[in-house]
Each structure stands twice: as C-alpha cells, then as structure tokens.
Amino acid sequence: MGHLNQRNIIIGVCGGIAAYKSAELVRLLQKQGANVRVVMTDGAQAFITPLTLQALSGNPVHIELLDTEAERGMGHIELARWADAIVIAPATADILAKLANGDADNLLTTLVLATAAPVFVAPAMNQQMWAQAATQENCDTLRRRNFLFIGPDAGEQACGDVGAGRMSEPADVVQTLNAHFPSRALEGLHIVITAGPTREAIDPVRFIGNHSSGKMGFSLARAAIDAGASVTLVAGPVHLDTPEGVTRINVDSARQMLSACENACSQADIFIACAAVADYRPVTVADHKLKKQGTSGLTIELTQNPDIVATIGQAFPNLYTVGFAAETQNVLEHAREKRTRKQLDLIIANDVGNNAVFGQDHNSVTIIGSELELHLPEASKLQVARTCVEALAKEYRRTH
Ligand code: C5P
C-alpha cells in the first residue's frame, strides 16, 4: 500500500507555462490512490482548462472563492479541512508574494490560510524573477512559516533563458510527498509494544533498574500509529510523552509487564518486545526500608524473571513476535542465536557498546528474519523506527 493511498491532496494550479505539468502531477497522484481536488487561479485557466484537470482528478475543479454552488457542496472551509496536504504547483512569483503577505483574495490563498495541513510549493518562473530579492525574501518568509519547497530546478526555460526557476518534474513532486507521508503499511493491525526499563523492588524505596530511556519503543509506537496500526504501549517507568493515538499501560516490574502484555496480546497481531527487562528480581521485597547494618556488606538473593517475549510467543502461537538484541560484541551472531532460541519471527540487533545507544537520540540496527538481514545506517530513533516498521510490515504481509 503506497504512502499516498487515500490521502486527500489539493493541487493548487497558478498561471504559468508549467501549468501543463500539473496535469501529469494529478495523474500520478491518482495512480498512487490519492484523492485529488484541483484549485485553479484565474491565471491558470489561461494555460490549461479546468475540464482537463477535472477529467484527470475525477472531481470538479474549484475556482471561485464566493461561488454559491460550490459552497453548497464543499465550501472553502470544508475543503481546507479535507486536505491532508496542499501542493501549489506551479507556484508563481505572484502567489508566493500573496502567501508571504497572508492574502486571502482568491480561493487558493484563502485555503492556505484556512488549512492546518502542510503546504508544499513548487515554484516555476523566469530565472530573473526567481533570483529577485523580493521573491527570495518572500520564500524565506514562507520557509520560516514551515511552507515546504519543492525545487525549483535549473535548466533551459520556456522563455529561452537558462537558470533556476523551472518547476520540478511531477515525479519528483510525488516522491517528496511520498517521503512526507508515512505509509499505511500496518493498516488494520493491532500491535503491542513494550518499552523502557523495568524496576524490581528491593524495599519500598529501592529497586534494581537499568538505563533504558524508552525512546526506541516510543518511536516504534509513533511509527506504527503513523503506519495505520492501533497500538498498545506497555511502558516501564520513563519520562516520555505518549504518542498521540497510542494506548499506554504503565508498569513497573517485569511480572507486571508480562501480565499487561498477556491481556493486550489476546487481541493483537504483532508483538514487539523493545523493553530492557530486568533478568532478575529480589526473591523477597522488604516491607520496610532496609537499614544499614554495621560495616558488613549486604547480600540480596535474586531469582530469574520470566522472559516476556518468549512466554508471550508460546501463549499466542499465531502472534508475530519481534524482539531486540542489545549486544556489546559479536552482535549479529548473538542476535541470530537469540531469535532462534526465543522463537521470534524477527529480531532487531543493535550494538550498545560504548554507551552509544542508551538515552541517545540516534541508533543503527540490523533487522534479522529467517530470510532477511537488513542493516540500517545510523539515523534518528524515529527514522530507524519508521524503517523498521516498513520492513516489519513487508515481512508480516509476506507471511500472512
Ligand atoms: O535475553 P535478552 O534480554 O538479551 O533478550 C532481549 C529481548 O528479549 C528483547 O526483545 C527484550 O524485550 C526481551 N526480553 C523479554 N523479557 C525478559 C528479557 C528480555 O521480553 N525477561
């Protein structure tokens, strides 16, 4: 399933010779499964007819701001709310100036003010017009306001000049949009993710814990939600905000984490064990704070915690299970062995030597499956999580 499938995209077409490229852009977006609505300025209609764009988008073209007929159907506020993105292509020097000025003098400028969706602009104009300080300052203003620029390209221009100002090719515009929207690869699936450390109580004020920040698990939750999954995040004690749309269950100890996972997994399709679970816990938890006793040491007897991912995998044989292997040496070898021993579908291996991962924002991992070994270069944990989710979705769909 493509990233643009079922995305609502408004293409704003302005008056420039590159308007002919808008037809191809609309066609490519249609092919990707996007719902496309076209808004044309008056100038655009001198270059391309509304009929062409109506035929290609499969929807009536929107032109007038104050058109009683149009307002009865999808009025400008509804249209602004409907959009997942507005893409102005071609964007003339005039529309860039109007947008920088915050004008609302036609349907397109009004939509841009009225939308909460990201606005992309693909400038197209003569190279001298593009180079003008006025245009460049307008673009700087728009960039500061989070408008997203695509191009322009440099080369031969319709007017005979050579330089920067050609509208980016439609395929490049589509590629930029694709990269902006996460795919819906996990649509319809329920995923349970564990994250963070566990705390194993010694007495009412002390515990055995570890340095896990939970960032990787939370990033995976966010990436999975963005990919269309419904997500239950079973989180140990961490200081992180819950990604929007995620159901979070807070736990402390490994046994609490296991019990929360057992409940959540009865409804799940995929289980990702990202938590750094304490392997051992004290055999007994003191009722009262332990007192220092003389000068002798203190021995705490430990017992093994249940292995959550292995236990869940056995309890729910149809569940697709993914584990992590944080290793300091022979990373891949240990990870492969762990995948087999814990009977996981996938394992994600990372090198945690030199404190390179715990609490950091970046990570580099290798995803290992029965027929897969995919190394992801270092990137932000969210980016790594998005790529892991893509690979996981592909593997899951291949085997289910
Ligand atoms: O055995 P090790 O701790 O290296 O295995 C790591 C993987 O197993 C991780 O996916 C971790 O979340 C999971 N694990 C678990 N329960 C434990 C220990 C580890 O689910 N008690």
CSV table of C-alpha atoms and ligand atoms in Angstrom, one decimal:
chain,number,residue,atom,x,y,z
A,1,MET,CA,0.0,0.0,0.0
A,2,GLY,CA,1.5,3.3,-1.1
A,3,HIS,CA,2.1,6.3,1.2
A,4,LEU,CA,-0.3,8.4,-0.7
A,5,ASN,CA,-3.2,5.9,-0.8
A,6,GLN,CA,-6.4,7.5,0.4
A,7,ARG,CA,-4.6,10.8,1.2
A,8,ASN,CA,-6.6,13.9,0.4
A,9,ILE,CA,-4.5,16.2,-1.7
A,10,ILE,CA,-5.3,19.7,-3.0
A,11,ILE,CA,-3.3,20.7,-6.1
A,12,GLY,CA,-3.3,24.5,-6.5
A,13,VAL,CA,-2.5,25.5,-10.1
A,14,CYS,CA,-1.4,29.0,-10.8
A,15,GLY,CA,-0.9,30.9,-14.1
A,16,GLY,CA,2.4,29.8,-15.6
A,17,ILE,CA,3.5,27.8,-18.6
A,18,ALA,CA,4.5,25.0,-16.2
A,19,ALA,CA,0.7,24.5,-15.6
A,20,TYR,CA,0.8,21.8,-18.2
A,21,LYS,CA,2.9,19.7,-15.7
A,22,SER,CA,0.0,19.9,-13.2
A,23,ALA,CA,-2.0,17.5,-15.5
A,24,GLU,CA,0.8,14.9,-15.2
A,25,LEU,CA,1.1,15.5,-11.4
A,26,VAL,CA,-2.7,14.9,-10.9
A,27,ARG,CA,-2.5,11.7,-13.0
A,28,LEU,CA,0.5,10.4,-11.0
A,29,LEU,CA,-1.2,11.2,-7.7
A,30,GLN,CA,-4.4,9.4,-8.9
A,31,LYS,CA,-2.3,6.4,-9.7
A,32,GLN,CA,-0.9,6.4,-6.1
A,33,GLY,CA,-4.5,6.1,-4.8
A,34,ALA,CA,-4.7,9.8,-3.5
A,35,ASN,CA,-8.0,11.7,-3.5
A,36,VAL,CA,-7.1,14.7,-5.6
A,37,ARG,CA,-9.0,18.0,-5.8
A,38,VAL,CA,-7.7,20.8,-8.0
A,39,VAL,CA,-8.0,24.5,-7.3
A,40,MET,CA,-7.1,26.9,-10.1
A,41,THR,CA,-6.4,30.6,-10.1
A,42,ASP,CA,-7.8,32.8,-12.8
A,43,GLY,CA,-4.3,33.0,-14.4
A,44,ALA,CA,-4.1,29.2,-14.5
A,45,GLN,CA,-7.1,28.9,-16.8
A,46,ALA,CA,-5.2,30.8,-19.5
A,47,PHE,CA,-2.8,27.9,-19.6
A,48,ILE,CA,-4.8,24.8,-19.0
A,49,THR,CA,-8.6,24.1,-19.0
A,50,PRO,CA,-10.5,23.1,-15.8
A,51,LEU,CA,-12.0,20.3,-17.9
A,52,THR,CA,-8.6,18.6,-18.4
A,53,LEU,CA,-7.9,18.7,-14.6
A,54,GLN,CA,-11.5,17.7,-13.8
A,55,ALA,CA,-11.2,14.6,-16.1
A,56,LEU,CA,-7.8,13.6,-14.6
A,57,SER,CA,-8.8,14.2,-10.9
A,58,GLY,CA,-12.3,12.8,-11.3
A,59,ASN,CA,-13.6,15.7,-9.2
A,60,PRO,CA,-15.0,19.1,-10.2
A,61,VAL,CA,-12.3,21.8,-10.2
A,62,HIS,CA,-12.6,24.6,-7.7
A,63,ILE,CA,-12.1,28.1,-8.9
A,64,GLU,CA,-14.3,30.7,-7.2
A,65,LEU,CA,-14.0,31.8,-3.6
A,66,LEU,CA,-17.5,33.0,-3.4
A,67,ASP,CA,-19.4,30.6,-5.5
A,68,THR,CA,-22.8,29.7,-4.0
A,69,GLU,CA,-22.9,26.4,-6.0
A,70,ALA,CA,-19.5,25.3,-4.7
A,71,GLU,CA,-20.2,26.5,-1.1
A,72,ARG,CA,-23.3,24.3,-1.1
A,73,GLY,CA,-21.1,21.3,-1.9
A,74,MET,CA,-17.7,21.5,-0.5
A,75,GLY,CA,-17.2,25.1,0.7
A,76,HIS,CA,-13.7,26.6,1.2
A,77,ILE,CA,-13.5,25.8,4.9
A,78,GLU,CA,-14.6,22.2,4.3
A,79,LEU,CA,-12.0,21.9,1.5
A,80,ALA,CA,-9.3,23.4,3.8
A,81,ARG,CA,-10.2,20.8,6.5
A,82,TRP,CA,-10.5,18.0,4.0
A,83,ALA,CA,-6.9,18.4,2.8
A,84,ASP,CA,-4.0,16.2,4.2
A,85,ALA,CA,-1.7,18.4,2.1
A,86,ILE,CA,-2.0,21.4,-0.3
A,87,VAL,CA,0.5,21.3,-3.1
A,88,ILE,CA,0.8,24.5,-5.2
A,89,ALA,CA,2.4,23.5,-8.5
A,90,PRO,CA,3.3,25.6,-10.3
A,91,ALA,CA,3.7,28.4,-7.8
A,92,THR,CA,4.2,31.7,-9.5
A,93,ALA,CA,6.1,34.7,-8.1
A,94,ASP,CA,2.7,36.3,-7.6
A,95,ILE,CA,1.3,33.5,-5.4
A,96,LEU,CA,4.5,33.4,-3.4
A,97,ALA,CA,4.1,37.1,-2.7
A,98,LYS,CA,0.5,36.8,-1.8
A,99,LEU,CA,1.1,33.9,0.5
A,100,ALA,CA,4.0,35.7,2.2
A,101,ASN,CA,1.7,38.7,2.7
A,102,GLY,CA,-1.1,36.5,4.2
A,103,ASP,CA,-3.6,37.5,1.5
A,104,ALA,CA,-7.0,35.8,1.2
A,105,ASP,CA,-8.1,37.3,-2.1
A,106,ASN,CA,-8.9,34.2,-4.0
A,107,LEU,CA,-9.8,30.6,-3.2
A,108,LEU,CA,-6.3,29.2,-3.2
A,109,THR,CA,-4.8,31.9,-0.8
A,110,THR,CA,-7.8,31.6,1.4
A,111,LEU,CA,-7.5,27.8,1.6
A,112,VAL,CA,-3.8,28.1,2.6
A,113,LEU,CA,-4.8,30.4,5.5
A,114,ALA,CA,-7.7,28.2,6.5
A,115,THR,CA,-5.9,24.8,6.5
A,116,ALA,CA,-3.9,23.1,9.2
A,117,ALA,CA,-2.4,20.7,6.6
A,118,PRO,CA,1.2,21.1,5.4
A,119,VAL,CA,1.6,23.4,2.3
A,120,PHE,CA,4.1,22.4,-0.4
A,121,VAL,CA,5.1,24.9,-3.1
A,122,ALA,CA,6.8,24.1,-6.4
A,123,PRO,CA,7.9,27.4,-7.7
A,124,ALA,CA,8.1,28.0,-11.5
A,125,MET,CA,9.1,31.3,-13.1
A,126,ASN,CA,11.7,33.0,-15.2
A,127,GLN,CA,15.2,32.8,-13.7
A,128,GLN,CA,15.4,36.5,-13.2
A,129,MET,CA,12.1,36.7,-11.4
A,130,TRP,CA,13.2,33.8,-9.1
A,131,ALA,CA,16.5,35.5,-8.4
A,132,GLN,CA,14.9,38.8,-7.4
A,133,ALA,CA,15.4,39.8,-3.8
A,134,ALA,CA,11.6,40.3,-3.4
A,135,THR,CA,10.9,36.7,-4.5
A,136,GLN,CA,13.7,35.3,-2.4
A,137,GLU,CA,12.6,37.3,0.7
A,138,ASN,CA,9.1,36.0,0.2
A,139,CYS,CA,10.4,32.5,0.1
A,140,ASP,CA,12.4,33.0,3.2
A,141,THR,CA,9.3,34.2,5.0
A,142,LEU,CA,7.4,31.2,3.8
A,143,ARG,CA,10.1,28.7,4.8
A,144,ARG,CA,10.1,30.3,8.3
A,145,ARG,CA,6.4,29.6,8.4
A,146,ASN,CA,7.0,25.9,7.6
A,147,PHE,CA,6.0,26.0,3.9
A,148,LEU,CA,7.7,23.1,2.2
A,149,PHE,CA,9.6,24.0,-1.0
A,150,ILE,CA,10.0,21.5,-3.9
A,151,GLY,CA,12.6,22.8,-6.4
A,152,PRO,CA,12.7,24.8,-8.5
A,153,ASP,CA,15.0,23.0,-10.9
A,154,ALA,CA,17.6,24.8,-13.0
A,155,GLY,CA,18.0,24.5,-16.8
A,156,GLU,CA,16.5,25.7,-20.0
A,157,GLN,CA,13.3,27.7,-19.6
A,158,ALA,CA,10.3,28.2,-21.8
A,159,CYS,CA,11.2,31.8,-22.3
A,160,GLY,CA,14.6,30.9,-23.7
A,161,ASP,CA,16.6,31.8,-20.5
A,162,VAL,CA,18.8,29.3,-18.7
A,163,GLY,CA,18.9,29.2,-14.9
A,164,ALA,CA,16.9,28.3,-11.8
A,165,GLY,CA,13.2,28.6,-11.9
A,166,ARG,CA,11.9,25.5,-13.8
A,167,MET,CA,9.1,23.6,-11.9
A,168,SER,CA,10.3,20.3,-10.5
A,169,GLU,CA,9.2,17.3,-12.5
A,170,PRO,CA,5.9,15.8,-11.4
A,171,ALA,CA,7.6,12.5,-10.4
A,172,ASP,CA,9.9,14.5,-8.1
A,173,VAL,CA,6.9,16.2,-6.5
A,174,VAL,CA,5.3,12.9,-5.9
A,175,GLN,CA,8.4,11.5,-4.4
A,176,THR,CA,8.7,14.4,-2.0
A,177,LEU,CA,5.0,13.8,-1.0
A,178,ASN,CA,5.7,10.1,-0.6
A,179,ALA,CA,8.6,10.8,1.7
A,180,HIS,CA,6.5,13.2,3.8
A,181,PHE,CA,3.6,10.8,4.5
A,182,PRO,CA,4.4,7.5,6.3
A,183,SER,CA,2.9,4.5,4.6
A,184,ARG,CA,-0.3,2.8,5.8
A,185,ALA,CA,1.5,-0.5,5.8
A,186,LEU,CA,0.1,-1.6,9.1
A,187,GLU,CA,-3.5,-0.5,8.5
A,188,GLY,CA,-6.0,-2.8,10.3
A,189,LEU,CA,-3.4,-4.4,12.6
A,190,HIS,CA,-3.1,-4.2,16.4
A,191,ILE,CA,0.4,-4.0,17.7
A,192,VAL,CA,1.6,-4.4,21.3
A,193,ILE,CA,5.0,-2.8,22.1
A,194,THR,CA,7.0,-3.0,25.3
A,195,ALA,CA,9.3,-0.1,26.1
A,196,GLY,CA,11.6,1.3,28.7
A,197,PRO,CA,13.2,-0.4,31.7
A,198,THR,CA,11.6,-2.4,34.5
A,199,ARG,CA,12.1,-1.8,38.2
A,200,GLU,CA,12.5,-4.7,40.5
A,201,ALA,CA,11.8,-3.6,44.1
A,202,ILE,CA,14.3,-4.3,46.8
A,203,ASP,CA,12.3,-2.5,49.5
A,204,PRO,CA,9.7,0.3,49.4
A,205,VAL,CA,12.3,2.9,48.2
A,206,ARG,CA,14.9,0.9,46.3
A,207,PHE,CA,14.9,-1.1,43.1
A,208,ILE,CA,17.1,-2.8,40.5
A,209,GLY,CA,16.8,-0.9,37.2
A,210,ASN,CA,18.7,0.0,34.1
A,211,HIS,CA,19.5,2.9,31.8
A,212,SER,CA,16.9,2.3,29.1
A,213,SER,CA,15.2,5.6,28.2
A,214,GLY,CA,12.3,4.0,26.3
A,215,LYS,CA,13.0,6.3,23.3
A,216,MET,CA,13.2,3.4,20.8
A,217,GLY,CA,10.0,1.8,21.9
A,218,PHE,CA,8.1,5.1,22.0
A,219,SER,CA,9.5,5.9,18.5
A,220,LEU,CA,8.3,2.5,17.3
A,221,ALA,CA,4.8,3.2,18.8
A,222,ARG,CA,4.7,6.5,17.0
A,223,ALA,CA,5.9,5.0,13.7
A,224,ALA,CA,3.3,2.1,14.0
A,225,ILE,CA,0.5,4.6,14.6
A,226,ASP,CA,1.6,6.6,11.6
A,227,ALA,CA,1.6,3.5,9.5
A,228,GLY,CA,-2.1,2.9,10.4
A,229,ALA,CA,-1.8,0.3,13.2
A,230,SER,CA,-3.7,0.5,16.5
A,231,VAL,CA,-1.0,0.4,19.2
A,232,THR,CA,-0.9,-0.6,22.9
A,233,LEU,CA,2.3,0.5,24.5
A,234,VAL,CA,3.3,-1.3,27.7
A,235,ALA,CA,5.8,1.1,29.3
A,236,GLY,CA,8.1,0.8,32.2
A,237,PRO,CA,9.0,3.9,34.2
A,238,VAL,CA,10.2,6.5,31.6
A,239,HIS,CA,9.8,10.3,31.2
A,240,LEU,CA,8.3,10.4,27.8
A,241,ASP,CA,5.0,11.7,26.4
A,242,THR,CA,2.6,9.2,24.9
A,243,PRO,CA,2.5,9.5,21.1
A,244,GLU,CA,-1.0,10.6,20.0
A,245,GLY,CA,-3.4,7.8,19.4
A,246,VAL,CA,-1.4,5.2,21.4
A,247,THR,CA,-3.0,3.3,24.3
A,248,ARG,CA,-0.4,3.3,27.1
A,249,ILE,CA,-0.3,1.0,30.0
A,250,ASN,CA,2.3,1.9,32.7
A,251,VAL,CA,4.0,-0.9,34.6
A,252,ASP,CA,7.0,-1.1,37.0
A,253,SER,CA,8.2,-4.7,37.3
A,254,ALA,CA,8.8,-7.5,34.7
A,255,ARG,CA,5.9,-9.5,36.1
A,256,GLN,CA,3.5,-6.5,35.8
A,257,MET,CA,4.8,-6.1,32.3
A,258,LEU,CA,4.2,-9.7,31.4
A,259,SER,CA,0.7,-9.6,32.9
A,260,ALA,CA,-0.2,-6.4,30.9
A,261,CYS,CA,1.2,-8.0,27.7
A,262,GLU,CA,-0.8,-11.2,28.3
A,263,ASN,CA,-4.0,-9.1,28.5
A,264,ALA,CA,-3.2,-6.9,25.5
A,265,CYS,CA,-1.9,-9.7,23.2
A,266,SER,CA,-5.1,-11.7,23.2
A,267,GLN,CA,-6.3,-9.1,20.7
A,268,ALA,CA,-3.0,-8.4,18.9
A,269,ASP,CA,-1.5,-9.3,15.5
A,270,ILE,CA,2.1,-8.3,16.3
A,271,PHE,CA,4.2,-8.1,19.5
A,272,ILE,CA,7.3,-6.0,19.6
A,273,ALA,CA,9.4,-6.5,22.7
A,274,CYS,CA,11.6,-3.4,23.0
A,275,ALA,CA,11.8,-3.1,26.8
A,276,ALA,CA,15.0,-3.7,28.7
A,277,VAL,CA,13.5,-6.2,31.1
A,278,ALA,CA,15.5,-7.0,34.3
A,279,ASP,CA,16.6,-10.6,34.0
A,280,TYR,CA,16.5,-11.0,37.8
A,281,ARG,CA,14.4,-9.7,40.8
A,282,PRO,CA,15.0,-9.9,44.5
A,283,VAL,CA,13.5,-13.1,45.9
A,284,THR,CA,11.8,-11.1,48.7
A,285,VAL,CA,10.8,-7.5,48.8
A,286,ALA,CA,11.4,-6.0,52.3
A,287,ASP,CA,8.3,-4.5,53.9
A,288,HIS,CA,10.3,-1.6,55.3
A,289,LYS,CA,13.3,0.3,54.1
A,290,LEU,CA,16.4,-1.8,54.7
A,291,LYS,CA,18.7,-0.3,57.4
A,292,LYS,CA,22.4,-0.2,57.1
A,293,GLN,CA,23.8,-2.9,59.4
A,294,GLY,CA,27.2,-2.3,60.9
A,295,THR,CA,30.1,-2.5,58.4
A,296,SER,CA,29.3,-5.8,56.8
A,297,GLY,CA,28.1,-6.0,53.2
A,298,LEU,CA,24.5,-6.8,52.1
A,299,THR,CA,23.6,-9.8,50.0
A,300,ILE,CA,20.3,-9.7,48.1
A,301,GLU,CA,19.2,-13.1,46.7
A,302,LEU,CA,17.9,-12.8,43.2
A,303,THR,CA,15.6,-15.0,41.2
A,304,GLN,CA,15.0,-15.1,37.4
A,305,ASN,CA,12.2,-13.1,35.9
A,306,PRO,CA,10.0,-14.6,33.2
A,307,ASP,CA,11.2,-14.0,29.7
A,308,ILE,CA,8.2,-11.9,28.4
A,309,VAL,CA,8.7,-12.2,24.7
A,310,ALA,CA,9.3,-16.0,24.9
A,311,THR,CA,6.3,-16.5,27.2
A,312,ILE,CA,4.0,-14.4,25.0
A,313,GLY,CA,5.2,-16.2,21.9
A,314,GLN,CA,4.3,-19.6,23.4
A,315,ALA,CA,1.0,-18.4,24.7
A,316,PHE,CA,-0.1,-16.9,21.4
A,317,PRO,CA,1.4,-19.1,18.6
A,318,ASN,CA,-0.2,-17.0,15.8
A,319,LEU,CA,1.2,-13.8,17.1
A,320,TYR,CA,4.0,-12.3,15.0
A,321,THR,CA,6.8,-11.7,17.5
A,322,VAL,CA,9.7,-9.2,17.2
A,323,GLY,CA,12.5,-8.9,19.8
A,324,PHE,CA,15.5,-6.8,20.3
A,325,ALA,CA,19.1,-7.9,20.9
A,326,ALA,CA,21.2,-5.2,22.5
A,327,GLU,CA,24.8,-6.6,22.4
A,328,THR,CA,28.3,-5.4,23.0
A,329,GLN,CA,30.1,-7.9,20.9
A,330,ASN,CA,29.5,-10.4,18.1
A,331,VAL,CA,26.3,-8.6,17.7
A,332,LEU,CA,24.8,-10.4,14.7
A,333,GLU,CA,25.9,-13.9,15.9
A,334,HIS,CA,24.3,-13.4,19.3
A,335,ALA,CA,21.2,-11.9,17.7
A,336,ARG,CA,20.6,-14.8,15.3
A,337,GLU,CA,21.0,-17.3,18.2
A,338,LYS,CA,18.6,-15.3,20.3
A,339,ARG,CA,16.0,-15.2,17.5
A,340,THR,CA,16.1,-19.0,17.2
A,341,ARG,CA,16.1,-19.6,21.0
A,342,LYS,CA,13.2,-17.3,21.7
A,343,GLN,CA,11.4,-18.4,18.6
A,344,LEU,CA,11.0,-14.9,17.3
A,345,ASP,CA,9.8,-14.0,13.8
A,346,LEU,CA,12.2,-11.0,13.6
A,347,ILE,CA,15.0,-9.7,15.8
A,348,ILE,CA,16.4,-6.2,15.7
A,349,ALA,CA,20.1,-6.2,16.7
A,350,ASN,CA,22.0,-3.2,17.9
A,351,ASP,CA,25.4,-2.6,19.2
A,352,VAL,CA,25.2,-1.0,22.7
A,353,GLY,CA,29.0,-1.0,23.3
A,354,ASN,CA,30.4,2.4,24.5
A,355,ASN,CA,27.0,3.6,25.7
A,356,ALA,CA,26.3,4.5,22.1
A,357,VAL,CA,22.5,3.8,22.3
A,358,PHE,CA,21.0,4.1,25.8
A,359,GLY,CA,19.4,7.5,26.2
A,360,GLN,CA,20.7,8.7,22.8
A,361,ASP,CA,18.5,10.0,20.0
A,362,HIS,CA,20.3,8.0,17.3
A,363,ASN,CA,20.6,4.3,16.6
A,364,SER,CA,21.8,1.9,14.0
A,365,VAL,CA,20.4,-1.6,13.8
A,366,THR,CA,20.2,-4.8,11.8
A,367,ILE,CA,16.9,-6.5,11.2
A,368,ILE,CA,17.2,-10.2,11.1
A,369,GLY,CA,14.5,-12.7,9.9
A,370,SER,CA,14.5,-16.2,8.5
A,371,GLU,CA,15.3,-14.8,5.0
A,372,LEU,CA,16.2,-11.3,5.9
A,373,GLU,CA,19.3,-9.4,7.1
A,374,LEU,CA,18.8,-5.7,6.6
A,375,HIS,CA,21.3,-3.2,8.0
A,376,LEU,CA,20.0,0.3,8.7
A,377,PRO,CA,22.7,3.0,8.9
A,378,GLU,CA,22.7,5.4,11.9
A,379,ALA,CA,19.7,7.7,11.9
A,380,SER,CA,17.4,9.3,14.5
A,381,LYS,CA,15.5,6.7,16.5
A,382,LEU,CA,12.2,7.8,14.9
A,383,GLN,CA,13.7,7.4,11.4
A,384,VAL,CA,15.1,4.0,12.4
A,385,ALA,CA,11.7,3.1,13.9
A,386,ARG,CA,9.9,4.1,10.7
A,387,THR,CA,12.2,1.9,8.6
A,388,CYS,CA,11.8,-1.0,11.0
A,389,VAL,CA,8.0,-0.6,10.7
A,390,GLU,CA,8.2,-0.7,6.9
A,391,ALA,CA,10.4,-3.8,6.9
A,392,LEU,CA,8.3,-5.5,9.6
A,393,ALA,CA,5.1,-4.7,7.7
A,394,LYS,CA,6.6,-6.2,4.5
A,395,GLU,CA,7.7,-9.4,6.3
A,396,TYR,CA,4.4,-9.7,8.1
A,397,ARG,CA,2.3,-9.3,4.9
A,398,ARG,CA,4.7,-11.7,3.1
A,399,THR,CA,4.0,-14.4,5.6
A,400,HIS,CA,0.3,-13.8,6.4
B,1,C5P,O1,17.8,-12.1,26.5
B,1,C5P,P1,17.8,-10.7,26.2
B,1,C5P,O2,17.4,-9.8,27.4
B,1,C5P,O3,19.1,-10.2,25.6
B,1,C5P,O4,16.7,-10.5,25.1
B,1,C5P,C1,16.3,-9.3,24.6
B,1,C5P,C2,14.9,-9.4,24.1
B,1,C5P,O5,14.1,-10.2,24.9
B,1,C5P,C3,14.3,-8.0,24.0
B,1,C5P,O6,13.3,-8.1,22.9
B,1,C5P,C4,13.6,-7.9,25.3
B,1,C5P,O7,12.5,-7.0,25.3
B,1,C5P,C5,13.1,-9.3,25.5
B,1,C5P,N1,13.0,-9.8,26.9
B,1,C5P,C6,11.8,-10.0,27.5
B,1,C5P,N2,11.7,-10.5,28.8
B,1,C5P,C7,12.9,-10.6,29.5
B,1,C5P,C8,14.1,-10.4,29.0
B,1,C5P,C9,14.2,-9.9,27.7
B,1,C5P,O8,10.8,-9.9,26.8
B,1,C5P,N3,12.8,-11.1,30.8
